[in-house]
Tab-separated table of C-alpha atoms in Angstrom:
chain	number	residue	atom	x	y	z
A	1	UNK	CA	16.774	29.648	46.898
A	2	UNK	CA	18.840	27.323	44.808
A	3	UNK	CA	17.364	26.359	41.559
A	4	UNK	CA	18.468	23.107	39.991
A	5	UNK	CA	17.822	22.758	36.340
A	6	UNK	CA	17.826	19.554	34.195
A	7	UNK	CA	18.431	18.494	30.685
A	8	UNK	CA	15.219	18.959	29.358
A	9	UNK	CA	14.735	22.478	31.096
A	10	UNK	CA	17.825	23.616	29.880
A	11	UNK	CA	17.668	22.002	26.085
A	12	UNK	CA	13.720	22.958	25.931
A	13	UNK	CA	12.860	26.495	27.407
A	14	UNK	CA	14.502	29.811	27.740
A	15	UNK	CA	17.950	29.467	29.591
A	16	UNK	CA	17.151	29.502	33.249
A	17	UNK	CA	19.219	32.907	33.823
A	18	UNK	CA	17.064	34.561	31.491
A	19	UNK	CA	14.194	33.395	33.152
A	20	UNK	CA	11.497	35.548	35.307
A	21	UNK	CA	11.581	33.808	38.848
A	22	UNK	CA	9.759	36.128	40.705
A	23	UNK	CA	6.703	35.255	38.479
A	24	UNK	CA	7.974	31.768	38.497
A	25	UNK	CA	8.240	30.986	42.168
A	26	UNK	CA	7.995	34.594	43.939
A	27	UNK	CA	11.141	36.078	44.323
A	28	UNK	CA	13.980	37.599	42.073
A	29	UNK	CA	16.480	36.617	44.567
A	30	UNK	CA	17.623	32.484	42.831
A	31	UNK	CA	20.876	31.239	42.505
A	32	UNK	CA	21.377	28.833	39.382
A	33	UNK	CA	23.617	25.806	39.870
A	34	UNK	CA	24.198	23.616	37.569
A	35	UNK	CA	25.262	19.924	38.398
A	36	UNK	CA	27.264	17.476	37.457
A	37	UNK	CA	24.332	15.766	35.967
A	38	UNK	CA	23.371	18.457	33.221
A	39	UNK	CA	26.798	19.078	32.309
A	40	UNK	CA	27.462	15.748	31.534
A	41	UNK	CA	24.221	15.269	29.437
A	42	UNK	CA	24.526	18.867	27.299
A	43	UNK	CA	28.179	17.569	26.254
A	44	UNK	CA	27.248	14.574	25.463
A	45	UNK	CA	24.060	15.646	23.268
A	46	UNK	CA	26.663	18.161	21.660
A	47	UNK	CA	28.428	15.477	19.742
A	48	UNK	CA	25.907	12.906	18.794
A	49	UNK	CA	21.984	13.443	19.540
A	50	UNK	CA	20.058	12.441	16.502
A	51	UNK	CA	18.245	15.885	16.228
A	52	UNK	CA	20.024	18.220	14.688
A	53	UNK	CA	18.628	20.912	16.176
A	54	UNK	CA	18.695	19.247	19.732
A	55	UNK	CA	22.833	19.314	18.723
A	56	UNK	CA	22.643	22.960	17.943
A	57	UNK	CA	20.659	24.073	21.056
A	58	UNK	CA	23.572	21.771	22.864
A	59	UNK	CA	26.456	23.308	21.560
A	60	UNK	CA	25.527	26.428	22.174
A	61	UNK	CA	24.398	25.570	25.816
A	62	UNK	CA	28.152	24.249	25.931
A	63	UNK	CA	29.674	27.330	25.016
A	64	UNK	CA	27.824	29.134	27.542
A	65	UNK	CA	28.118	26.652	30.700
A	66	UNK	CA	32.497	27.580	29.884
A	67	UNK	CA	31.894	31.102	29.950
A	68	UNK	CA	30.292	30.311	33.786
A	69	UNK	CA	33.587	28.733	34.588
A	70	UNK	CA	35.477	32.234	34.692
A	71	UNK	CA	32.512	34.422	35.550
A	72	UNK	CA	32.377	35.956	39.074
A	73	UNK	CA	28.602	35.961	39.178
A	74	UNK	CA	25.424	34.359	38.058
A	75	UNK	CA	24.939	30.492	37.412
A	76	UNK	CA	27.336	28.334	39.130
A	77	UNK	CA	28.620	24.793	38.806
A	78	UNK	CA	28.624	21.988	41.113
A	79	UNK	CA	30.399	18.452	40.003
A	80	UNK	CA	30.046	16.931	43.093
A	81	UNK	CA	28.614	13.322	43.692
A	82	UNK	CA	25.974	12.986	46.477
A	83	UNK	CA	27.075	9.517	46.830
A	84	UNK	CA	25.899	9.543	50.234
A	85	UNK	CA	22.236	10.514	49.608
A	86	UNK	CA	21.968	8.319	46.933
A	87	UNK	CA	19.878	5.731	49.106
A	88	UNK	CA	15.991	4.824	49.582
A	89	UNK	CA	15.716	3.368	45.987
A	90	UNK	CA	17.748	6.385	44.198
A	91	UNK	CA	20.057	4.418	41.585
A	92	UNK	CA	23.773	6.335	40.919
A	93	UNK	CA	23.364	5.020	37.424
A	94	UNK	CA	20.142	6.754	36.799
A	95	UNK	CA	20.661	10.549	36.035
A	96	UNK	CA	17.301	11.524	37.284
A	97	UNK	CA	17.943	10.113	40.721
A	98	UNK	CA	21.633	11.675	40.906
A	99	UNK	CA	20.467	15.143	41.096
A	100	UNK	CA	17.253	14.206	43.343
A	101	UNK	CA	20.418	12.850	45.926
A	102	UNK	CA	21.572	16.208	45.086
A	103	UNK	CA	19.018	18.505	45.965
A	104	UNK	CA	18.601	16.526	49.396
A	105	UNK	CA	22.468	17.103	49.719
A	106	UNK	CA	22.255	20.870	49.420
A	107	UNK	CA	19.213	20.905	51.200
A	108	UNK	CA	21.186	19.055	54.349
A	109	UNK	CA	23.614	21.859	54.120
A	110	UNK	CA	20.660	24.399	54.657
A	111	UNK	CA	20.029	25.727	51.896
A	112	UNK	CA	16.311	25.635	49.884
A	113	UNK	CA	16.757	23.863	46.743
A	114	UNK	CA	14.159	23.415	43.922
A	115	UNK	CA	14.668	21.140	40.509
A	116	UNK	CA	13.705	22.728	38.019
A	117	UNK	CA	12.547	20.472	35.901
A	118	UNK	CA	9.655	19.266	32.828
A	119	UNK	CA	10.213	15.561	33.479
A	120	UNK	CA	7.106	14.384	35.112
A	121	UNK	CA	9.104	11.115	36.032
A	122	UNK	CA	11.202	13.289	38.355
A	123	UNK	CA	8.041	15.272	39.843
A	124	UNK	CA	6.772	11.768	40.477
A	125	UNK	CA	9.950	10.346	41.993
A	126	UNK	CA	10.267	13.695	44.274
A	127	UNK	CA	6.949	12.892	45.919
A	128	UNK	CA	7.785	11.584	49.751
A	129	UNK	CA	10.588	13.900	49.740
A	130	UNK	CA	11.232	17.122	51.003
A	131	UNK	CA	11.907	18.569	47.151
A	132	UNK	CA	10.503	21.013	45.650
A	133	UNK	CA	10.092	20.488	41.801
A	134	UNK	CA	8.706	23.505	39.777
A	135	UNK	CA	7.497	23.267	36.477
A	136	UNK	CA	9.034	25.599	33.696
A	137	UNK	CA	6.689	28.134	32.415
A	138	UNK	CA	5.077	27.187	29.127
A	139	UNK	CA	5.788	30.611	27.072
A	140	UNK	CA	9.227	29.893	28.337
A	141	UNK	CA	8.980	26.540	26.098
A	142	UNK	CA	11.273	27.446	22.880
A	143	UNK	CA	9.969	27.001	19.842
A	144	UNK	CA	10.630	23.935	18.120
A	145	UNK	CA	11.940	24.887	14.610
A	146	UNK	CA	12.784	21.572	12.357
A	147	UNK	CA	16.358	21.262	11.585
A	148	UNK	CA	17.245	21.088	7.601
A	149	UNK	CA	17.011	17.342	8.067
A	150	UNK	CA	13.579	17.613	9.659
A	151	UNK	CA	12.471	19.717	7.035
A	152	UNK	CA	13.065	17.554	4.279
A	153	UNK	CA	11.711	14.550	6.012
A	154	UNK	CA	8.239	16.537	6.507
A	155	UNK	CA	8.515	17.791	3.206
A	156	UNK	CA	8.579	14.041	1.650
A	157	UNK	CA	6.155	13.283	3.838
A	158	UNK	CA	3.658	15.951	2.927
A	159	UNK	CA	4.518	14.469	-0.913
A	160	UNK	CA	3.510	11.410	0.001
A	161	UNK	CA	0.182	12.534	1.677
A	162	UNK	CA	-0.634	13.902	-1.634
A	163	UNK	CA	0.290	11.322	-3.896
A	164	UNK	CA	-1.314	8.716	-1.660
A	165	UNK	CA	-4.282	11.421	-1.440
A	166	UNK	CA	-4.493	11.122	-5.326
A	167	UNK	CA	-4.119	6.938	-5.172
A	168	UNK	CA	-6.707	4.989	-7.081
A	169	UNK	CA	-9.024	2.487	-4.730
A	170	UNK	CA	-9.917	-0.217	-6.266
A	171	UNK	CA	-12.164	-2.738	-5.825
A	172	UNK	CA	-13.852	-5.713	-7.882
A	173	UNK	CA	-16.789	-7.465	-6.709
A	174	UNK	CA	-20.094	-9.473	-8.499
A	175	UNK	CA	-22.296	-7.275	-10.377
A	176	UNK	CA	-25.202	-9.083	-9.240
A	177	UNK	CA	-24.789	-7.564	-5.603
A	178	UNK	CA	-24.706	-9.829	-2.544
A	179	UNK	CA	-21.447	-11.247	-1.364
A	180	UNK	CA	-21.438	-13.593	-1.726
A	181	UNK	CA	-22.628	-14.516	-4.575
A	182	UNK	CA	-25.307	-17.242	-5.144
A	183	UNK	CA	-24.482	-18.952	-8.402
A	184	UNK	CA	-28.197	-20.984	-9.286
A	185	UNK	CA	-27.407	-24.358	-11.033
A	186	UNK	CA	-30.436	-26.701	-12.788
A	187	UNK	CA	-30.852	-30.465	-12.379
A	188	UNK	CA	-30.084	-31.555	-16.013
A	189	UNK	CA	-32.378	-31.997	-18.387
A	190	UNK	CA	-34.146	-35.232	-18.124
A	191	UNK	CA	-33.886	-38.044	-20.641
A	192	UNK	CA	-35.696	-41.216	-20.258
A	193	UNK	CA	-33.306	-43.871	-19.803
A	194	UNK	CA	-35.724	-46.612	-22.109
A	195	UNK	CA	-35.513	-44.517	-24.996
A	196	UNK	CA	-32.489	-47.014	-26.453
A	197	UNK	CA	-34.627	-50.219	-25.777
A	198	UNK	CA	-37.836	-48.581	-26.824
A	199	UNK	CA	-35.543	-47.570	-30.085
A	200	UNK	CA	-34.742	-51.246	-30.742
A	201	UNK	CA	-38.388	-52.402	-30.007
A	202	UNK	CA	-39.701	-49.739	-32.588
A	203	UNK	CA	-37.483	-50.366	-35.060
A	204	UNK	CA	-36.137	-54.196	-35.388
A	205	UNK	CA	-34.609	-56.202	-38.398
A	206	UNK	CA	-36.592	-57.307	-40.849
A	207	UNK	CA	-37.046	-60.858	-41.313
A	208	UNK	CA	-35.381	-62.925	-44.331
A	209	UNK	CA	-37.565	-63.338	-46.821
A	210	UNK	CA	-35.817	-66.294	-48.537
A	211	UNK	CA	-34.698	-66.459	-51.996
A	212	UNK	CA	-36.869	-65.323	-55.127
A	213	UNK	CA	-38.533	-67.440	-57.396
A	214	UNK	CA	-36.603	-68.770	-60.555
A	215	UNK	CA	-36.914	-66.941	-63.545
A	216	UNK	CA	-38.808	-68.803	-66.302
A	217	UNK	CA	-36.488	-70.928	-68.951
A	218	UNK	CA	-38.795	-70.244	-72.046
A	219	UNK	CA	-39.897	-66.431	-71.191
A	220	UNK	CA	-37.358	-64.870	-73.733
A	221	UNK	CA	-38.864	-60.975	-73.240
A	222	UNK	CA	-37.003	-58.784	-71.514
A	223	UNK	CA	-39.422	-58.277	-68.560
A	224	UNK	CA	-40.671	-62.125	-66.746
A	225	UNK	CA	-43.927	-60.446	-65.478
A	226	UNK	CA	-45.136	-63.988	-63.764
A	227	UNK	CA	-42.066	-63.459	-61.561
A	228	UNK	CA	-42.798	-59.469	-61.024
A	229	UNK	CA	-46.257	-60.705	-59.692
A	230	UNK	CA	-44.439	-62.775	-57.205
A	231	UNK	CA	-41.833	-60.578	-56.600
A	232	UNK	CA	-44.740	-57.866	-55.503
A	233	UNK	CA	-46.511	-60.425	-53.280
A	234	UNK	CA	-43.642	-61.313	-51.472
A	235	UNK	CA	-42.090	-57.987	-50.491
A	236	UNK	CA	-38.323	-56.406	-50.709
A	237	UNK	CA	-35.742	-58.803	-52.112
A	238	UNK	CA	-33.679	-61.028	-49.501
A	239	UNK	CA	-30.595	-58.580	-50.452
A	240	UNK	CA	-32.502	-55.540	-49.787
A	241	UNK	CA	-33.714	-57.310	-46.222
A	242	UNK	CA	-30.056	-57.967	-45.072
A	243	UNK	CA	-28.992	-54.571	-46.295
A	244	UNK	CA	-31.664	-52.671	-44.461
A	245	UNK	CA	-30.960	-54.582	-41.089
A	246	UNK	CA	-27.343	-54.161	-41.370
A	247	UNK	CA	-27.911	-50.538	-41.384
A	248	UNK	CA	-30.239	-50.596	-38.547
A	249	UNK	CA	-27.763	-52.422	-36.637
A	250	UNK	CA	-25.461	-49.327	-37.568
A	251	UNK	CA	-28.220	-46.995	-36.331
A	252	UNK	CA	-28.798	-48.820	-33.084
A	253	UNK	CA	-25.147	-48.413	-31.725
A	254	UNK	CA	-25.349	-44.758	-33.290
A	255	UNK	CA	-27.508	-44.388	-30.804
A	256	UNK	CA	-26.438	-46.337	-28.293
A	257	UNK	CA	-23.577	-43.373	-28.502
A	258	UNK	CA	-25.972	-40.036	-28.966
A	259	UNK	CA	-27.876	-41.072	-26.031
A	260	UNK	CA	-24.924	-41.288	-24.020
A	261	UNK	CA	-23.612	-38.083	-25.258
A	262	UNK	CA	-26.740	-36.488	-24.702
A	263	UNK	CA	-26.699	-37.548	-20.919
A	264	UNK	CA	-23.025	-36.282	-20.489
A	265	UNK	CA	-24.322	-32.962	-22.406
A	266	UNK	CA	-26.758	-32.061	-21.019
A	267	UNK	CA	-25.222	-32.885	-17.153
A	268	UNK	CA	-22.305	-30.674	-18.660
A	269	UNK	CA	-24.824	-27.593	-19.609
A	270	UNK	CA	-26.236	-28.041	-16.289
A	271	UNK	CA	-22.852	-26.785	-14.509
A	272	UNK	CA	-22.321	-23.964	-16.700
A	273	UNK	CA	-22.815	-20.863	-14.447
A	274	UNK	CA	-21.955	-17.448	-15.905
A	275	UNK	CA	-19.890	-14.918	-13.589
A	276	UNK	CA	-20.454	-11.483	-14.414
A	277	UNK	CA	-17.889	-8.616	-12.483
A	278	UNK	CA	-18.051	-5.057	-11.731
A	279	UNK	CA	-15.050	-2.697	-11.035
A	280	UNK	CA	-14.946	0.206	-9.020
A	281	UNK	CA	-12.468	3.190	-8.153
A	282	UNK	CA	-13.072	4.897	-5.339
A	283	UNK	CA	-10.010	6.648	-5.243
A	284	UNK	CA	-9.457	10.681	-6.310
A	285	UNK	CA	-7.114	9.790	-9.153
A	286	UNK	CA	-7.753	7.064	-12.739
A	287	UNK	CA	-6.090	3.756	-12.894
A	288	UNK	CA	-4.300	2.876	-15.532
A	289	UNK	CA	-3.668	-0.147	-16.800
A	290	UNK	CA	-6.007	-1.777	-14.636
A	291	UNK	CA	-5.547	-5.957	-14.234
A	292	UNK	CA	-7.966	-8.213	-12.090
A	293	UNK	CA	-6.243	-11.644	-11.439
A	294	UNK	CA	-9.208	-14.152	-10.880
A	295	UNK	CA	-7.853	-17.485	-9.715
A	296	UNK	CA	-10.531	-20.164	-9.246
A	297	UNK	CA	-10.745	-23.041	-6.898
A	298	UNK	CA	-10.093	-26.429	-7.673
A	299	UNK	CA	-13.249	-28.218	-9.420
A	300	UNK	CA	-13.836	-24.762	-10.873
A	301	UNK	CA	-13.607	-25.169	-14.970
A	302	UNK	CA	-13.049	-21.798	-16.896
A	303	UNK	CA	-14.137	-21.721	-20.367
A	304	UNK	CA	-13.843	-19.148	-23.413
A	305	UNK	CA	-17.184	-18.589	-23.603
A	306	UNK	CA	-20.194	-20.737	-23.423
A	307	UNK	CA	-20.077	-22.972	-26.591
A	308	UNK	CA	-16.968	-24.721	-25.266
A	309	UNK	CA	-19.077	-27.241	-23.691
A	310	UNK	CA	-19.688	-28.365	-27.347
A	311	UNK	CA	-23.007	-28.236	-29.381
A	312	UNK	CA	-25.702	-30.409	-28.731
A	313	UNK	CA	-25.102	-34.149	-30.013
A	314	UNK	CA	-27.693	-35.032	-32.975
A	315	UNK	CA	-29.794	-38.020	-33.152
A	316	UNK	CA	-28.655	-40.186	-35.970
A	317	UNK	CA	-31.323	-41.122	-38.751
A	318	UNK	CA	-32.912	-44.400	-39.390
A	319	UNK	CA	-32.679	-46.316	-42.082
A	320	UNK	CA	-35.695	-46.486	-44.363
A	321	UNK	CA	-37.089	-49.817	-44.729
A	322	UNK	CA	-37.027	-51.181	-47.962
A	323	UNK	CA	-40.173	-51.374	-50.201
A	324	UNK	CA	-42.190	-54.372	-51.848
A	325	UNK	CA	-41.085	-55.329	-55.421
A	326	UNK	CA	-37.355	-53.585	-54.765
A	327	UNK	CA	-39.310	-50.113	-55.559
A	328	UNK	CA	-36.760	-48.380	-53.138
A	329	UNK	CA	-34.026	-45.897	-54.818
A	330	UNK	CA	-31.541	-46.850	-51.824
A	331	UNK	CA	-31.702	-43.752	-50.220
A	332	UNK	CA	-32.540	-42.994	-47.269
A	333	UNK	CA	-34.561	-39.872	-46.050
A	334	UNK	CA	-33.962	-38.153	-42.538
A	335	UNK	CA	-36.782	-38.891	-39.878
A	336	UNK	CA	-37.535	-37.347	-36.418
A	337	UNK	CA	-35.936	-37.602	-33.411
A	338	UNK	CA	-37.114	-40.037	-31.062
A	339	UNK	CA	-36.868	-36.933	-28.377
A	340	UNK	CA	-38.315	-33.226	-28.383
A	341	UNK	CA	-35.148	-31.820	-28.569
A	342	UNK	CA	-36.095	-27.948	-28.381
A	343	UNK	CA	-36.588	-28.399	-24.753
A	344	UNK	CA	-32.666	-29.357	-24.682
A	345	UNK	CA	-30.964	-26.613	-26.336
A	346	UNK	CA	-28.484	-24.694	-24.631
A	347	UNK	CA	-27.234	-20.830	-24.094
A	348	UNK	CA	-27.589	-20.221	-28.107
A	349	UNK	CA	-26.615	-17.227	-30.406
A	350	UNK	CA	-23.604	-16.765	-28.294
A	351	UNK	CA	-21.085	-14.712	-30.143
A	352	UNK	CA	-17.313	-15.614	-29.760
A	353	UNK	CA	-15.704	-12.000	-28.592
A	354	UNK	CA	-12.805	-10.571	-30.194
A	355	UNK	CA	-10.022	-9.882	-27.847
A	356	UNK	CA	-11.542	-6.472	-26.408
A	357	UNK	CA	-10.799	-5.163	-23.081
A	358	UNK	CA	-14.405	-5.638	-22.596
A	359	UNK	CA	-14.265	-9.107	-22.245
A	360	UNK	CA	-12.275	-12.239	-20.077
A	361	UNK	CA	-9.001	-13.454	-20.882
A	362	UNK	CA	-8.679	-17.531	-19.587
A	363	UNK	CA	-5.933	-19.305	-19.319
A	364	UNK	CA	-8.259	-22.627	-18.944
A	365	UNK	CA	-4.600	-24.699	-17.960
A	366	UNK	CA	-4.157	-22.540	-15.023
A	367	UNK	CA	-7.299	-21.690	-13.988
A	368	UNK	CA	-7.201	-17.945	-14.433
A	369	UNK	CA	-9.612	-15.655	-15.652
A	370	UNK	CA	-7.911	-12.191	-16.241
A	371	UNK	CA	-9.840	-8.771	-16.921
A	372	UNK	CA	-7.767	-5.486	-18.088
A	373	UNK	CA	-9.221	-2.010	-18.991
A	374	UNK	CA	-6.485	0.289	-20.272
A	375	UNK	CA	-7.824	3.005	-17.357
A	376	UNK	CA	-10.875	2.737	-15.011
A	377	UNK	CA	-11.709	6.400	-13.908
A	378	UNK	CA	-12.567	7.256	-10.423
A	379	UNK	CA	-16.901	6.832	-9.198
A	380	UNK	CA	-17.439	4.881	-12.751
A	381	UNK	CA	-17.508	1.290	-12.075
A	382	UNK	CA	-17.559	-0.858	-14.848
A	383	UNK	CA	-19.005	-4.012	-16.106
A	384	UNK	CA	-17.110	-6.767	-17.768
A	385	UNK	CA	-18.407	-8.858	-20.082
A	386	UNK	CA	-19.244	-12.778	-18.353
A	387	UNK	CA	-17.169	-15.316	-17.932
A	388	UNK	CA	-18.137	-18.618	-18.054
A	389	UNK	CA	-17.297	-21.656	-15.916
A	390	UNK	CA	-17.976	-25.551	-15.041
A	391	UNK	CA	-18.818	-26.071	-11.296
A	392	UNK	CA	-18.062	-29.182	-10.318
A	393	UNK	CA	-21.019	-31.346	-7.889
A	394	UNK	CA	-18.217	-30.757	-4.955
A	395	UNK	CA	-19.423	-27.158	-4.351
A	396	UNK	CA	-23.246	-28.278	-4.489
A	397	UNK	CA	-25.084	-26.687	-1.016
A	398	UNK	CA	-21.732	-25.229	0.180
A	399	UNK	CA	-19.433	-22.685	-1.707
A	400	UNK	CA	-15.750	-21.407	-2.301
A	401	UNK	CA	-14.097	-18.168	-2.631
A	402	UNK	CA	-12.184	-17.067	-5.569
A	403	UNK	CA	-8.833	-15.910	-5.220
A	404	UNK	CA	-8.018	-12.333	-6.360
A	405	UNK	CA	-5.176	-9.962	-7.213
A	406	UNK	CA	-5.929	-6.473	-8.766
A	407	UNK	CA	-2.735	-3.907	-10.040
A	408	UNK	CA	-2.402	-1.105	-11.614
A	409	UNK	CA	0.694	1.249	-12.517
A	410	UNK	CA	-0.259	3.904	-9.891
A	411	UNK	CA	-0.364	1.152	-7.229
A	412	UNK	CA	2.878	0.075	-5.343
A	413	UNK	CA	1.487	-3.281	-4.615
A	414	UNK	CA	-1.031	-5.553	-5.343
A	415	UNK	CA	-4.428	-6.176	-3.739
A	416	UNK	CA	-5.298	-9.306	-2.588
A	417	UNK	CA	-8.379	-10.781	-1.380
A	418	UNK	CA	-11.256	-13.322	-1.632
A	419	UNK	CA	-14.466	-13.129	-3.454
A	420	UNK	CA	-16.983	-16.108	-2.174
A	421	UNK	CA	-19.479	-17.694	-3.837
A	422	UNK	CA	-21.975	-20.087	-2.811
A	423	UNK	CA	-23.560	-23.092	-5.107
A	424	UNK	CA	-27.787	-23.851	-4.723
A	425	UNK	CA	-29.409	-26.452	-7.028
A	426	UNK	CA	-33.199	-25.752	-8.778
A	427	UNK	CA	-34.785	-28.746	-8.316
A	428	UNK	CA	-37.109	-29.406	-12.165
A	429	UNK	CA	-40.164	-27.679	-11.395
């Protein structure tokens, strides 16, 4: 029987003249040729296959298909073209289907041929032919020992395993829970919009008394009491009258200004939403230098903290209205509010943070809150401090996402992603 051997038998299992045939297809009695095919391909791999070791099992191949070139027994070589039996759908410029055209040449001379082959494309090609195509034992497969080259690739590669083993995962999310988050806004405060006309009704101008009574020519004390009775009947001087309502005049456009300012206030406190986040590693190694980019939407205000919406405007005071018989000292005492201002107030007590770690950094221009903690150990999430924002009306019923970017120095790149949020409105109970 003639055994034909290809490429990958002869680069990937024991040489085929070493080989135990009688186990392998029954009988001892083989004769090895080698074809113009395999020849070709060993040389070839020899000078310039990207494995070194696939070179080295080459070479050595080499050196022993020239020692068959002199020797008077065992393998043989056979460059001849089956040019002829290259039909049927066999392609001369496809090495597999050259030494198929080669078996059926031999096998038209007489003789039994077998490929001998681990290519299951030529097993598969072979079928509707009368080949035979054995399979090369697999303890007969040689071990595959990585070249110096190899080595240091799987080497770096088992590095990298391990230092991406001991990465940091981190995450940042709303400490609250859900994602995403529902951010509860108020209606603002009410305010009755009357209150300025029922201000002017309450308190209106005096009228103008007219002028005093002459003093007395022949009273020559220092004190006319005739005209102090008068004065007392009549009431505060025409001076004092004219004073008085040119102060409330001052007080009613005071007003006129507070109340406005207390409508823009108090619509202002009603879009303050606090934004409180947690981070997390879930990696096996700490992060230093952690840094959570938070880059918010458009209509999305951040703020330093919560009194940068401003305090809440003051009523102005009232004048006092002068007394009868010019009794008043001119000053004038504060009074109450025409509104129950408690019910107004704001977040109060807020204490302005020091730059700690703990807390936001905003850049309000650009619309970036930042967080930092110097290192965030692994299964220890932590809590910032909240940040504070203005939502505009835009988001009302519907939502956004915020944009984010965490680093670290252990991480090669950044992580992106989105946190969303979405915006309800209490209605005033």
């Amino acid at each position: 029987m003639i055994i034909l051997p290809d490429t990958n038998a002869l680069l990937h299992f024991k040489r085929p003249d070493q080989a135990n045939w009688k186990a392998i297809v029954g009988t001892s009695e083989v004769e090895i040729v080698l074809t113009a095919v395999p020849v070709q391909e060993i040389d070839k791999h020899a000078r310039q296959h990207d494995v070194a070791r696939i070179r080295a099992r080459a070479r050595d191949l080499k050196a022993w298909i020239r020692t068959l070139l002199t020797a008077e027994a065992g393998p043989s070589i056979d460059g001849r073209e089956p040019t002829a039996f290259l039909v049927g759908g066999l392609d001369p410029q496809v090495p597999d289907d050259r030494l198929i055209a080669m078996a059926l040449m031999l096998q038209s001379e007489g003789h039994e041929v077998a490929i001998y082959t681990d290519d299951t494309l030529i097993h598969a090609k072979s079928r509707g032919r009368p080949i035979r195509v054995i399979f090369p034992p697999e303890e007969d497969r040689l071990k595959e020992e990585p070249d110096p080259l190899g080595k240091e690739i799987e080497k770096l590669q088992r590095e990298l395993t391990t230092i991406k083993a001991r990465e940091p995962r981190l995450k940042l999310g709303w400490a609250s829970g859900p994602n995403p988050l529902i951010i509860s806004l108020p209606e603002p405060a009410t305010v009755d919009a009357r209150a300025p006309t029922e201000e002017r009704e309450r308190l209106q101008p005096l009228p103008d008394p007219g002028r005093p009574p002459p003093r007395d020519p022949n009273f020559k004390g220092r004190f006319d009491f005739a005209q102090i009775r008068q004065l007392s009947a009549l009431g505060p001087s025409q001076i004092e009258v004219i004073g008085y309502n040119r102060q409330l005049e001052n007080y009613h456009r005071s007003y006129d200004r507070y109340f406005k300012l207390l409508t823009e206030w108090n619509f202002t406190e009603s879009r303050l939403a606090e934004l409180v986040f947690i981070a997390r590693n879930d990696g096996s190694a700490p992060a230093s230098s952690f840094r959570a980019y938070i880059t918010l939407p458009p209509g999305m205000q951040a703020l330093n903290d919560a009194d940068d919406i401003g305090d809440l405007p003051k009523a102005p005071c009232p004048p006092r209205e002068p007394q009868a018989f010019g009794l008043s000292s001119g000053a004038y005492g504060a009074t109450a509010s025409a509104f129950p201002l408690a019910s107004l107030m704001g977040p109060g007590g807020m204490v302005r943070p020091d730059a700690l770690d703990d807390y936001p950094h905003v850049d309000a221009a650009a619309g970036i809150i930042e967080l930092r903690r110097p290192k965030l150990p692994q299964h220890n999430p932590f809590v910032f401090e909240p940040a504070y924002v203005l939502i505009d009306s835009s988001f009302d019923g519907k939502g956004g996402a915020l944009d984010v970017r965490l680093t670290a120095e252990e991480l090669a790149t950044p992580l992106t992603f989105k946190l969303p949020f979405r915006v309800n409105i209490q209605p005033e109970n």
